[in-house]
Amino acid sequence: MKRFHLIFLLFFLLPAHAAQVGIVTSKKAIIYADIERKSPIGFVKRGKKLAVGEVKRRQGKLLPVNVNGKLGWVETKNLRLPGEEKSFDKGRKVTEHVVEFEDKIKDPWNENNFLTVKSGPADFSSTFIFNDNIEEEVNFSDGQELSVMVEHRNPYLDFNWGLGLEYVSASMDTYAIRALSIKGGMLYVPLRLKIINLELYGNLVLSGDFRVESQGIGEYKGNMYGLDYGGLVRLFPNSTLNAHAGYGMGIYRLDGLDNIQNLANDDLLSVSSVAVTKLFVGVSYKF
């Protein structure tokens, strides 16, 4: 993690040239997550040293600052910079040399929200158990997954969350499956750069509408619960519109699907679990 933070820091602060050390002169110097100064994430008290970039932004009002390996912004009016030191300031005692934030990173729920849609092919497999206790591993073809989720992704936090709906479908010979599910879980970002993120995710998936269709007989309805997990690469993660691609897996347990008939013979079968592997692409819109 330290290596990733170092890469992130260099990526952003190199354009600002060398760092300089300023001293906080106001009661509290607020640190912002964005250059628009809409998202305060903490503050630094008077008398503390703060390493900032040398190139001022926004008509000289802001300087970049390192916040635990990520880029933040501080107003220059709250700092005394080396070139601005007065004679009566020389020798003044600095209370601390290490930046310590007094507040946790603020994370309002009405900011950093995205509507995410993703879809892709999926391979489903399951074990059918017939009434003579014979087990048969079957693979479904033409599998598809489509999900729509609301994701809360704060660019200054490594863990974020999402909640939404998922629809899956697949078929094989005389059987087909489909399900509409609720899914929700966490996103973890081990690598965060300016134009690309590497993210890992895990979701809990629940459905009261998992259906198995037996051709010529009808549909059988059961319940499903399981886990969905994987990884993805996201391009331009903090832009209003961004895209991602990834690979995932899932294991689902089924209940209530014990006596499924078919037209070929008099066998009854039960289905107790389904496994899935999938590739997907998606887009997110910040609202």
XYZ file of N, CA and C in Angstrom:
861
model
N 0.808 -1.199 0.000
C 0.000 0.000 0.000
C 0.850 1.260 0.000
N 1.958 1.230 0.736
C 2.822 2.399 0.764
C 3.356 2.709 -0.616
N 3.674 1.649 -1.373
C 4.185 1.864 -2.723
C 3.127 2.516 -3.608
N 1.882 2.062 -3.472
C 0.813 2.629 -4.272
C 0.598 4.100 -3.920
N 0.629 4.413 -2.640
C 0.455 5.806 -2.217
C 1.584 6.683 -2.747
N 2.798 6.148 -2.761
C 3.929 6.908 -3.265
C 3.754 7.207 -4.743
N 3.296 6.199 -5.514
C 3.061 6.409 -6.938
C 2.015 7.493 -7.140
N 0.949 7.416 -6.343
C -0.128 8.390 -6.440
C 0.384 9.800 -6.141
N 1.162 9.925 -5.099
C 1.684 11.224 -4.686
C 2.566 11.821 -5.766
N 3.468 11.019 -6.311
C 4.356 11.524 -7.357
C 3.573 11.924 -8.593
N 2.542 11.168 -8.920
C 1.753 11.415 -10.126
C 1.130 12.798 -10.089
N 0.661 13.208 -8.899
C -0.014 14.488 -8.788
C 0.903 15.662 -8.453
N 1.903 15.426 -7.634
C 2.684 16.552 -7.130
C 3.875 16.917 -7.999
N 4.320 16.028 -8.872
C 5.432 16.379 -9.753
C 5.123 17.601 -10.621
N 3.859 17.727 -11.171
C 3.568 18.911 -11.957
C 3.650 20.192 -11.144
N 3.550 20.081 -9.841
C 3.614 21.274 -8.998
C 5.051 21.615 -8.607
N 6.031 20.891 -9.219
C 7.455 21.106 -8.953
C 7.779 20.716 -7.509
N 8.793 21.311 -6.951
C 9.260 20.896 -5.629
C 8.281 21.318 -4.545
N 8.347 20.608 -3.415
C 7.489 20.946 -2.291
C 8.139 22.025 -1.441
N 7.315 22.764 -0.721
C 7.794 23.737 0.243
C 7.008 23.531 1.527
N 7.505 24.100 2.606
C 6.862 23.941 3.902
C 6.286 25.280 4.339
N 4.967 25.292 4.543
C 4.307 26.474 5.057
C 3.885 26.260 6.498
N 3.643 27.353 7.198
C 3.191 27.296 8.582
C 1.777 27.853 8.649
N 0.895 27.120 9.296
C -0.499 27.529 9.409
C -0.593 28.739 10.335
N -1.185 29.823 9.817
C -1.299 31.056 10.605
C -2.723 31.311 11.096
N -3.714 30.694 10.462
C -5.092 30.869 10.909
C -5.403 29.855 12.007
N -6.542 30.035 12.651
C -6.917 29.108 13.716
C -7.039 27.685 13.189
N -7.645 27.546 12.018
C -7.781 26.255 11.364
C -7.637 26.448 9.862
N -6.729 25.711 9.259
C -6.604 25.709 7.802
C -7.360 24.497 7.271
N -8.451 24.746 6.568
C -9.282 23.663 6.057
C -8.613 23.024 4.847
N -8.625 21.699 4.819
C -8.108 20.939 3.682
C -9.303 20.445 2.876
N -9.262 20.688 1.567
C -10.360 20.305 0.684
C -9.952 19.141 -0.211
N -10.949 18.306 -0.565
C -10.700 17.171 -1.453
C -10.674 17.594 -2.913
N -11.297 18.741 -3.234
C -11.409 19.158 -4.630
C -10.992 20.606 -4.776
N -10.591 20.954 -5.986
C -10.101 22.306 -6.251
C -11.226 23.336 -6.209
N -12.478 22.877 -6.275
C -13.619 23.781 -6.185
C -13.953 24.140 -4.736
N -13.291 23.482 -3.793
C -13.483 23.716 -2.361
C -14.919 23.443 -1.901
N -15.477 22.349 -2.433
C -16.832 21.953 -2.047
C -16.833 20.795 -1.050
N -15.693 20.113 -0.914
C -15.649 18.916 -0.067
C -14.517 19.006 0.954
N -14.754 19.655 2.110
C -13.723 19.687 3.160
C -13.526 18.305 3.761
N -12.274 17.921 3.990
C -12.008 16.591 4.540
C -11.277 16.646 5.879
N -11.002 17.861 6.372
C -10.330 17.975 7.656
C -9.715 19.350 7.810
N -8.903 19.537 8.839
C -8.248 20.823 9.034
C -6.951 20.639 9.808
N -6.100 21.647 9.730
C -4.831 21.653 10.449
C -4.795 22.906 11.330
N -4.359 22.753 12.575
C -4.378 23.864 13.523
C -3.220 24.832 13.310
N -3.380 26.034 13.899
C -2.366 27.087 13.830
C -1.037 26.594 14.409
N 0.039 26.968 13.732
C 1.374 26.667 14.225
C 1.969 25.394 13.671
N 1.184 24.591 12.969
C 1.713 23.349 12.421
C 2.338 23.572 11.054
N 3.329 22.750 10.755
C 3.960 22.798 9.438
C 3.157 21.954 8.461
N 3.123 22.415 7.212
C 2.353 21.739 6.184
C 3.151 21.756 4.882
N 3.470 20.572 4.350
C 4.194 20.478 3.087
C 3.221 20.694 1.936
N 3.475 21.706 1.136
C 2.596 22.058 0.022
C 3.423 22.209 -1.243
N 2.751 22.215 -2.402
C 3.425 22.460 -3.668
C 3.807 23.916 -3.818
N 4.623 24.218 -4.799
C 5.084 25.597 -4.998
C 4.257 26.374 -6.006
N 3.533 25.668 -6.881
C 2.763 26.340 -7.922
C 1.351 26.610 -7.430
N 1.007 27.872 -7.304
C -0.321 28.255 -6.832
C -1.344 28.110 -7.951
N -2.564 27.775 -7.551
C -3.656 27.595 -8.511
C -4.793 28.539 -8.154
N -5.710 28.690 -9.122
C -6.884 29.540 -8.935
C -6.497 30.965 -8.517
N -5.755 31.609 -9.416
C -5.304 32.985 -9.195
C -4.541 33.147 -7.879
N -3.731 32.142 -7.544
C -2.897 32.219 -6.362
C -3.596 31.929 -5.065
N -4.826 31.413 -5.108
C -5.594 31.193 -3.885
C -5.381 29.820 -3.265
N -4.901 28.838 -4.050
C -4.809 27.470 -3.558
C -3.436 26.879 -3.830
N -3.050 25.934 -2.946
C -1.844 25.145 -3.136
C -2.180 23.674 -2.912
N -1.542 22.766 -3.685
C -1.775 21.333 -3.457
C -1.069 20.874 -2.196
N -1.663 19.870 -1.525
C -1.093 19.345 -0.295
C -1.285 17.836 -0.279
N -0.322 17.121 0.283
C -0.402 15.673 0.395
C -1.247 15.290 1.604
N -2.328 14.526 1.365
C -3.198 14.066 2.449
C -3.137 12.542 2.484
N -2.262 12.023 3.312
C -2.108 10.570 3.421
C -1.890 9.918 2.064
N -1.050 10.529 1.242
C -0.722 9.969 -0.053
C -1.672 10.367 -1.160
N -2.644 11.210 -0.877
C -3.596 11.654 -1.891
C -3.554 13.179 -1.989
N -4.101 13.701 -3.070
C -4.039 15.126 -3.340
C -5.174 15.873 -2.655
N -4.831 16.939 -1.927
C -5.814 17.830 -1.342
C -5.446 19.265 -1.672
N -6.254 20.208 -1.197
C -6.027 21.623 -1.497
C -6.194 22.453 -0.225
N -5.347 23.475 -0.077
C -5.406 24.371 1.070
C -5.317 25.802 0.559
N -6.023 26.718 1.209
C -6.007 28.117 0.789
C -4.724 28.796 1.264
N -4.108 29.532 0.368
C -2.831 30.184 0.685
C -2.982 31.252 1.774
N -4.183 31.809 1.933
C -4.375 32.856 2.941
C -4.201 32.323 4.366
N -4.241 31.006 4.511
C -4.103 30.392 5.834
C -2.672 29.981 6.157
N -1.724 30.281 5.243
C -0.344 29.823 5.409
C 0.645 30.976 5.377
N 1.753 30.780 6.068
C 2.928 31.640 5.909
C 3.975 30.807 5.193
N 4.328 31.209 3.978
C 5.252 30.463 3.138
C 6.670 30.980 3.323
N 7.682 30.203 2.959
C 9.076 30.608 3.193
C 9.418 31.979 2.639
N 8.912 32.318 1.457
C 9.234 33.615 0.861
C 8.490 34.769 1.474
N 7.551 34.475 2.364
C 6.738 35.525 2.977
C 7.070 35.734 4.445
N 8.122 35.078 4.931
C 8.463 35.165 6.348
C 8.932 36.568 6.708
N 8.364 37.122 7.748
C 8.731 38.455 8.244
C 9.841 38.336 9.284
N 10.537 39.444 9.507
C 11.658 39.418 10.443
C 11.210 39.058 11.848
N 9.999 39.519 12.239
C 9.544 39.224 13.594
C 9.037 37.792 13.727
N 8.905 37.085 12.581
C 8.476 35.695 12.644
C 9.644 34.744 12.806
N 10.850 35.206 12.510
C 11.999 34.310 12.543
C 12.234 33.798 13.965
N 12.423 32.503 14.048
C 12.664 31.904 15.344
C 11.405 31.555 16.098
N 10.234 31.894 15.513
C 8.987 31.552 16.191
C 8.855 30.040 16.276
N 8.432 29.576 17.413
C 8.339 28.144 17.655
C 7.168 27.552 16.872
N 7.429 26.423 16.203
C 6.387 25.673 15.515
C 5.967 24.533 16.433
N 4.664 24.422 16.702
C 4.210 23.465 17.709
C 4.386 22.028 17.276
N 4.234 21.726 15.964
C 4.399 20.367 15.481
C 4.971 20.381 14.081
N 5.674 19.295 13.723
C 6.248 19.167 12.394
C 5.532 18.123 11.566
N 4.571 17.447 12.157
C 3.834 16.397 11.462
C 2.384 16.810 11.364
N 1.811 16.693 10.173
C 0.405 17.044 9.991
C -0.471 15.980 10.605
N -1.364 16.378 11.476
C -2.350 15.459 12.055
C -3.729 16.080 11.897
N -4.610 15.372 11.207
C -5.941 15.896 10.985
C -6.822 15.606 12.191
N -7.586 16.617 12.579
C -8.414 16.510 13.770
C -9.781 15.911 13.456
N -10.186 15.951 12.201
C -11.482 15.412 11.790
C -11.289 14.194 10.906
N -12.271 13.290 10.920
C -12.300 12.214 9.944
C -12.674 12.799 8.588
N -12.333 12.076 7.532
C -12.715 12.519 6.200
C -14.234 12.574 6.116
N -14.748 13.724 5.719
C -16.190 13.876 5.609
C -16.681 13.125 4.377
N -17.812 12.452 4.525
C -18.317 11.611 3.446
C -19.834 11.732 3.358
N -20.342 12.908 2.943
C -21.804 13.089 2.855
C -22.407 12.152 1.821
N -23.585 11.620 2.123
C -24.236 10.653 1.246
C -24.752 11.279 -0.046
N -24.916 12.596 -0.074
C -25.447 13.236 -1.271
C -24.350 13.651 -2.253
N -23.119 13.212 -2.027
C -22.010 13.485 -2.937
C -21.336 12.180 -3.336
N -20.642 12.226 -4.473
C -19.858 11.080 -4.975
C -20.729 9.847 -5.212
N -21.932 10.058 -5.753
C -22.839 8.965 -6.070
C -22.881 8.733 -7.576
N -22.922 7.463 -7.970
C -22.892 7.087 -9.385
C -24.001 6.092 -9.675
N -24.622 6.237 -10.847
C -25.532 5.220 -11.375
C -24.710 4.355 -12.330
N -24.590 3.069 -12.028
C -23.725 2.162 -12.785
C -24.548 1.074 -13.456
N -24.303 0.898 -14.741
C -24.933 -0.173 -15.517
C -23.822 -1.039 -16.094
N -23.920 -2.352 -15.908
C -22.923 -3.250 -16.484
C -23.588 -4.506 -17.016
N -22.950 -5.106 -18.029
C -23.509 -6.293 -18.658
C -22.387 -7.092 -19.292
N -22.673 -8.392 -19.519
C -21.682 -9.226 -20.173
C -22.082 -10.679 -20.176
N -21.310 -11.516 -20.883
C -21.597 -12.952 -20.936
C -21.248 -13.635 -19.623
N -21.998 -14.692 -19.309
C -21.781 -15.426 -18.061
C -21.921 -16.921 -18.324
N -21.043 -17.716 -17.726
C -21.101 -19.174 -17.818
C -21.652 -19.732 -16.515
N -22.789 -20.425 -16.605
C -23.426 -21.006 -15.432
C -23.236 -22.517 -15.432
N -23.025 -23.064 -14.263
C -22.960 -24.520 -14.113
C -23.708 -24.912 -12.850
N -24.256 -26.137 -12.860
C -25.030 -26.595 -11.715
C -24.990 -28.117 -11.655
N -25.312 -28.660 -10.511
C -25.439 -30.108 -10.334
C -26.904 -30.464 -10.222
N -27.393 -31.253 -11.198
C -28.766 -31.746 -11.148
C -28.777 -33.083 -10.410
N -29.668 -33.246 -9.453
C -29.804 -34.491 -8.699
C -31.142 -35.127 -9.063
N -31.101 -36.293 -9.701
C -32.320 -36.970 -10.139
C -32.887 -37.830 -9.001
N -34.138 -38.308 -9.205
C -34.818 -39.008 -8.117
C -34.209 -40.368 -7.793
N -33.326 -40.871 -8.649
C -32.602 -42.103 -8.299
C -31.220 -41.787 -7.724
N -31.056 -40.519 -7.241
C -29.834 -40.035 -6.586
C -28.622 -39.986 -7.515
N -28.861 -39.953 -8.801
C -27.779 -39.762 -9.765
C -27.518 -38.266 -9.920
N -26.269 -37.881 -9.796
C -25.885 -36.483 -9.948
C -25.279 -36.260 -11.328
N -25.618 -35.147 -11.927
C -25.088 -34.811 -13.242
C -24.702 -33.335 -13.281
N -23.445 -33.073 -13.660
C -22.972 -31.695 -13.798
C -23.417 -31.154 -15.150
N -24.123 -30.044 -15.152
C -24.628 -29.460 -16.394
C -24.107 -28.034 -16.536
N -23.902 -27.627 -17.779
C -23.441 -26.285 -18.101
C -24.480 -25.590 -18.966
N -24.831 -24.382 -18.582
C -25.803 -23.602 -19.333
C -25.076 -22.728 -20.347
N -25.721 -22.527 -21.497
C -25.132 -21.699 -22.549
C -25.894 -20.383 -22.662
N -25.350 -19.498 -23.475
C -25.993 -18.200 -23.741
C -26.314 -17.437 -22.461
N -25.457 -17.569 -21.445
C -25.688 -16.861 -20.193
C -25.426 -15.366 -20.326
N -26.225 -14.571 -19.660
C -26.085 -13.117 -19.666
C -26.361 -12.568 -18.278
N -25.664 -11.485 -17.962
C -25.917 -10.773 -16.712
C -26.098 -9.293 -17.015
N -27.058 -8.682 -16.377
C -27.279 -7.239 -16.474
C -27.564 -6.722 -15.071
N -26.842 -5.689 -14.661
C -27.071 -5.123 -13.330
C -27.119 -3.605 -13.397
N -27.930 -3.037 -12.531
C -28.052 -1.586 -12.379
C -27.877 -1.298 -10.898
N -26.883 -0.455 -10.572
C -26.576 -0.200 -9.172
C -26.334 1.283 -8.921
N -26.628 1.702 -7.709
C -26.206 3.014 -7.213
C -24.966 2.786 -6.358
N -23.867 3.444 -6.721
C -22.609 3.276 -5.999
C -22.195 4.596 -5.357
N -21.735 4.507 -4.132
C -21.195 5.671 -3.421
C -19.682 5.489 -3.365
N -18.944 6.313 -4.144
C -17.498 6.143 -4.265
C -16.790 7.452 -3.927
N -16.315 7.547 -2.688
C -15.552 8.717 -2.253
C -14.100 8.545 -2.695
N -13.542 9.493 -3.462
C -12.174 9.338 -3.973
C -11.103 9.372 -2.892
N -11.463 9.695 -1.633
C -10.487 9.741 -0.554
C -10.645 8.587 0.432
N -11.514 7.648 0.100
C -11.691 6.473 0.939
C -11.401 5.216 0.125
N -10.753 4.230 0.771
C -10.419 2.991 0.076
C -11.604 2.039 -0.020
N -12.580 2.171 0.892
C -13.753 1.302 0.873
C -14.993 2.123 0.532
N -15.787 1.632 -0.407
C -17.024 2.267 -0.814
C -18.115 1.195 -0.901
N -19.336 1.586 -1.262
C -20.433 0.624 -1.257
C -21.368 0.839 -2.438
N -22.191 -0.180 -2.709
C -23.163 -0.094 -3.791
C -24.385 -0.947 -3.486
N -25.506 -0.610 -4.125
C -26.762 -1.340 -3.926
C -27.564 -1.261 -5.210
N -28.155 -2.399 -5.640
C -28.929 -2.356 -6.868
C -29.593 -3.666 -7.203
N -29.914 -3.848 -8.499
C -30.624 -5.012 -9.010
C -29.777 -5.737 -10.045
N -29.976 -7.054 -10.136
C -29.259 -7.875 -11.103
C -30.234 -8.839 -11.768
N -30.100 -8.989 -13.097
C -30.908 -9.955 -13.829
C -29.971 -10.906 -14.557
N -30.199 -12.225 -14.413
C -29.372 -13.227 -15.084
C -30.283 -14.196 -15.818
N -29.766 -14.755 -16.917
C -30.518 -15.758 -17.672
C -29.540 -16.672 -18.396
N -29.959 -17.924 -18.616
C -29.145 -18.900 -19.339
C -30.038 -20.078 -19.714
N -29.545 -20.933 -20.620
C -30.338 -22.084 -21.050
C -29.438 -23.273 -21.346
N -30.030 -24.475 -21.356
C -29.337 -25.693 -21.775
C -30.386 -26.747 -22.130
N -30.299 -27.301 -23.342
C -31.222 -28.342 -23.795
C -32.671 -27.959 -23.491
N -33.309 -28.685 -22.584
C -34.737 -28.462 -22.305
C -34.974 -27.611 -21.061
N -33.906 -27.013 -20.513
C -34.058 -26.207 -19.306
C -33.509 -24.795 -19.523
N -34.064 -23.866 -18.786
C -33.579 -22.488 -18.790
C -33.697 -21.933 -17.377
N -32.842 -21.005 -17.038
C -32.904 -20.359 -15.729
C -32.921 -18.850 -15.919
N -33.542 -18.175 -14.997
C -33.523 -16.706 -14.963
C -33.843 -16.261 -13.548
N -33.335 -15.096 -13.195
C -33.549 -14.598 -11.825
C -33.393 -13.089 -11.787
N -34.231 -12.454 -11.006
C -34.089 -11.042 -10.675
C -33.732 -10.963 -9.206
N -32.604 -10.293 -8.910
C -32.049 -10.309 -7.551
C -31.744 -8.906 -7.055
N -31.721 -8.779 -5.753
C -31.184 -7.595 -5.089
C -29.739 -7.896 -4.710
N -28.834 -6.958 -4.971
C -27.439 -7.173 -4.602
C -26.875 -5.917 -3.971
N -25.997 -6.117 -3.022
C -25.355 -4.985 -2.363
C -24.060 -5.426 -1.717
N -23.092 -4.516 -1.667
C -21.818 -4.892 -1.079
C -20.812 -3.765 -1.085
N -19.543 -4.153 -1.034
C -18.450 -3.211 -0.857
C -17.505 -3.219 -2.050
N -16.861 -2.071 -2.257
C -15.784 -1.908 -3.224
C -14.511 -1.540 -2.472
N -13.401 -2.154 -2.831
C -12.104 -1.820 -2.237
C -11.162 -1.394 -3.353
N -10.450 -0.287 -3.133
C -9.573 0.276 -4.161
C -8.111 0.163 -3.708
N -7.395 -0.904 -4.104
C -5.990 -1.030 -3.709
C -5.054 -0.141 -4.511
N -5.475 0.280 -5.699
C -4.636 1.145 -6.540
C -5.505 2.245 -7.123
N -5.147 3.492 -6.816
C -5.920 4.642 -7.273
C -4.976 5.644 -7.931
N -5.172 5.896 -9.223
C -4.395 6.880 -9.955
C -5.345 7.905 -10.572
N -4.768 8.858 -11.287
C -5.590 9.943 -11.813
C -6.567 9.465 -12.872
N -6.134 8.557 -13.747
C -6.995 8.147 -14.856
C -7.453 6.696 -14.754
N -6.983 5.959 -13.763
C -7.350 4.548 -13.689
C -7.379 4.072 -12.240
N -8.336 3.216 -11.931
C -8.433 2.548 -10.631
C -8.407 1.044 -10.823
N -7.796 0.348 -9.887
C -7.962 -1.090 -9.769
C -8.855 -1.330 -8.569
N -9.978 -2.022 -8.772
C -10.957 -2.193 -7.709
C -11.313 -3.666 -7.525
N -11.573 -4.042 -6.285
C -12.076 -5.367 -5.941
C -13.460 -5.191 -5.324
N -14.356 -6.138 -5.582
C -15.712 -5.991 -5.063
C -16.236 -7.314 -4.512
N -17.184 -7.210 -3.620
C -17.886 -8.373 -3.089
C -19.317 -7.981 -2.764
N -20.283 -8.789 -3.205
C -21.696 -8.476 -3.001
C -22.445 -9.668 -2.425
N -23.439 -9.378 -1.625
C -24.422 -10.358 -1.202
C -25.598 -10.274 -2.178
N -26.027 -11.432 -2.700
C -27.094 -11.473 -3.699
C -28.274 -12.254 -3.130
N -29.478 -11.676 -3.209
C -30.685 -12.305 -2.671
C -31.797 -12.245 -3.710
N -32.547 -13.333 -3.841
C -33.670 -13.356 -4.780
C -34.773 -14.267 -4.265
N -36.008 -13.808 -4.377
C -37.169 -14.646 -4.119
C -37.829 -15.066 -5.418
N -37.117 -14.877 -6.532
C -37.694 -15.126 -7.851
C -36.668 -15.799 -8.765
N -36.081 -16.896 -8.287
C -35.196 -17.693 -9.137
C -36.051 -18.756 -9.823
N -36.039 -18.784 -11.156
C -36.942 -19.651 -11.905
C -36.165 -20.632 -12.780
N -36.644 -21.864 -12.760
C -36.147 -22.897 -13.670
C -37.305 -23.283 -14.580
N -37.100 -23.160 -15.893
C -38.138 -23.516 -16.859
C -37.822 -24.871 -17.476
N -38.769 -25.782 -17.391
C -38.660 -27.078 -18.039
C -39.516 -27.027 -19.300
N -38.880 -27.183 -20.453
C -39.575 -27.004 -21.724
C -40.776 -27.952 -21.840
N -41.923 -27.367 -22.176
C -43.133 -28.144 -22.326
C -43.867 -28.418 -21.034
N -43.275 -28.140 -19.902
C -43.892 -28.374 -18.591
C -44.301 -27.061 -17.946
N -43.372 -26.149 -17.810
C -43.644 -24.869 -17.167
C -42.474 -24.418 -16.321
N -42.721 -23.430 -15.474
C -41.683 -22.830 -14.646
C -41.813 -23.268 -13.194
N -40.652 -23.391 -12.557
C -40.572 -23.691 -11.129
C -39.846 -22.528 -10.466
N -40.427 -22.075 -9.371
C -39.908 -20.879 -8.719
C -39.325 -21.220 -7.357
N -38.152 -20.659 -7.067
C -37.517 -20.876 -5.773
C -36.818 -19.627 -5.276
N -36.119 -19.773 -4.168
C -35.352 -18.678 -3.571
C -33.866 -18.895 -3.809
N -33.125 -17.791 -3.760
C -31.690 -17.863 -3.997
C -30.963 -16.889 -3.076
N -29.791 -17.288 -2.603
C -28.892 -16.377 -1.906
C -27.460 -16.789 -2.241
N -26.571 -15.831 -2.225
C -25.201 -16.181 -2.571
C -24.266 -14.994 -2.536
N -23.049 -15.233 -3.004
C -21.987 -14.231 -3.032
C -21.540 -14.001 -4.464
N -21.227 -12.748 -4.753
C -20.757 -12.314 -6.062
C -19.484 -11.510 -5.819
N -18.369 -11.857 -6.466
C -17.106 -11.178 -6.181
C -16.212 -11.166 -7.420
N -15.244 -10.254 -7.431
C -14.344 -10.162 -8.574
C -13.532 -8.885 -8.543
N -12.989 -8.520 -9.700
C -12.164 -7.324 -9.815
C -12.437 -6.606 -11.117
N -12.070 -5.331 -11.165
C -12.304 -4.539 -12.373
C -11.271 -3.424 -12.480
N -11.138 -2.917 -13.682
C -10.312 -1.741 -13.969
C -11.250 -0.625 -14.403
N -11.144 0.537 -13.753
C -12.027 1.653 -14.053
C -11.230 2.808 -14.644
N -11.681 3.340 -15.769
C -11.032 4.462 -16.436
C -11.705 5.772 -16.041
N -10.904 6.810 -15.797
C -11.379 8.134 -15.405
C -12.395 8.037 -14.260
N -11.995 7.463 -13.129
C -12.934 7.136 -12.050
C -13.663 8.320 -11.437
N -13.082 9.516 -11.487
C -13.707 10.664 -10.845
C -14.439 11.567 -11.817
N -14.487 11.168 -13.091
C -15.199 11.954 -14.086
C -16.707 11.733 -13.968
N -17.469 12.651 -14.532
C -18.920 12.511 -14.508
C -19.359 11.228 -15.196
N -18.698 10.882 -16.294
C -18.977 9.640 -17.005
C -17.701 8.821 -17.062
N -17.730 7.586 -16.555
C -16.546 6.734 -16.589
C -16.947 5.317 -16.958
N -15.954 4.530 -17.360
C -16.210 3.173 -17.847
C -15.328 2.179 -17.116
N -15.734 0.908 -17.125
C -14.947 -0.126 -16.471
C -15.149 -1.463 -17.167
N -14.230 -2.382 -16.916
C -14.317 -3.752 -17.421
C -13.736 -4.667 -16.360
N -14.278 -5.901 -16.259
C -13.787 -6.767 -15.199
C -14.177 -8.215 -15.374
N -13.807 -8.998 -14.373
C -14.060 -10.441 -14.328
C -14.594 -10.773 -12.946
N -15.620 -11.648 -12.900
C -16.204 -11.976 -11.616
C -16.636 -13.428 -11.532
N -16.931 -13.844 -10.316
C -17.425 -15.188 -10.031
C -18.543 -15.091 -9.001
N -19.322 -16.168 -8.907
C -20.391 -16.191 -7.928
C -20.788 -17.609 -7.591
N -21.313 -17.785 -6.406
C -21.859 -19.073 -5.980
C -23.205 -18.797 -5.332
N -24.242 -19.435 -5.842
C -25.600 -19.189 -5.380
C -26.214 -20.483 -4.835
N -26.851 -20.397 -3.689
C -27.585 -21.517 -3.108
C -29.062 -21.340 -3.403
N -29.728 -22.469 -3.732
C -31.128 -22.433 -4.122
C -31.982 -23.198 -3.121
N -33.235 -22.771 -2.988
C -34.169 -23.428 -2.076
C -35.538 -23.492 -2.745
N -36.212 -24.633 -2.614
C -37.555 -24.767 -3.156
C -37.625 -25.311 -4.557
N -36.512 -25.849 -5.080
C -36.481 -26.395 -6.443
C -36.141 -27.880 -6.370
N -37.079 -28.677 -5.847
C -36.802 -30.081 -5.546
C -37.473 -31.082 -6.485
N -38.578 -30.720 -7.106
C -39.337 -31.689 -7.902
C -39.634 -31.138 -9.295
N -38.584 -30.979 -10.058
C -38.714 -30.436 -11.409
C -38.903 -31.593 -12.395
N -39.965 -31.533 -13.188
C -40.263 -32.573 -14.156
C -39.709 -32.207 -15.538
N -39.660 -33.223 -16.430
C -39.288 -32.965 -17.812
C -40.076 -33.891 -18.725
N -40.160 -33.547 -20.001
C -40.950 -34.304 -20.957
C -40.249 -35.570 -21.441
N -38.929 -35.635 -21.336
C -38.179 -36.759 -21.895
C -38.455 -38.064 -21.153
N -38.643 -38.008 -19.840
C -38.889 -39.212 -19.051
C -39.620 -38.830 -17.766
N -39.763 -39.783 -16.908
C -40.501 -39.521 -15.671
C -39.613 -39.082 -14.516
N -38.348 -38.829 -14.810
C -37.422 -38.425 -13.746
C -37.814 -37.071 -13.160
N -37.655 -36.952 -11.864
C -37.738 -35.672 -11.172
C -36.323 -35.266 -10.786
N -36.055 -33.993 -10.819
C -34.716 -33.554 -10.428
C -34.807 -32.369 -9.491
N -33.747 -32.157 -8.758
C -33.640 -31.001 -7.861
C -32.361 -30.242 -8.180
N -32.399 -28.957 -7.915
C -31.244 -28.077 -8.128
C -31.007 -27.322 -6.836
N -29.806 -27.452 -6.285
C -29.541 -26.818 -4.987
C -28.511 -25.694 -5.054
N -27.754 -25.595 -6.159
C -26.740 -24.546 -6.244
C -26.418 -24.252 -7.708
N -25.917 -23.059 -7.934
C -25.477 -22.634 -9.258
C -24.189 -21.848 -9.080
N -23.193 -22.128 -9.932
C -21.941 -21.365 -9.937
C -21.859 -20.586 -11.241
N -21.196 -19.437 -11.196
C -21.122 -18.587 -12.378
C -19.753 -17.930 -12.475
N -19.245 -17.805 -13.688
C -18.081 -16.967 -13.994
C -18.510 -16.000 -15.085
N -17.983 -14.794 -15.072
C -18.490 -13.784 -15.997
C -17.443 -12.731 -16.337
N -17.578 -12.201 -17.522
C -16.860 -11.019 -17.967
C -17.886 -9.906 -18.133
N -17.482 -8.668 -17.901
C -18.455 -7.594 -18.018
C -17.784 -6.268 -18.356
N -18.549 -5.394 -18.946
C -18.161 -4.001 -19.168
C -19.296 -3.138 -18.660
N -18.991 -1.911 -18.282
C -20.037 -1.055 -17.758
C -19.665 0.409 -17.823
N -20.655 1.242 -17.566
C -20.476 2.695 -17.517
C -21.123 3.218 -16.243
N -20.578 4.321 -15.732
C -21.118 4.966 -14.532
C -21.340 6.443 -14.810
N -22.441 6.960 -14.291
C -22.759 8.381 -14.435
C -22.884 9.003 -13.054
N -22.133 10.052 -12.823
C -22.160 10.741 -11.525
C -23.342 11.701 -11.463
N -24.165 11.561 -10.439
C -25.339 12.421 -10.319
C -25.377 13.140 -8.988
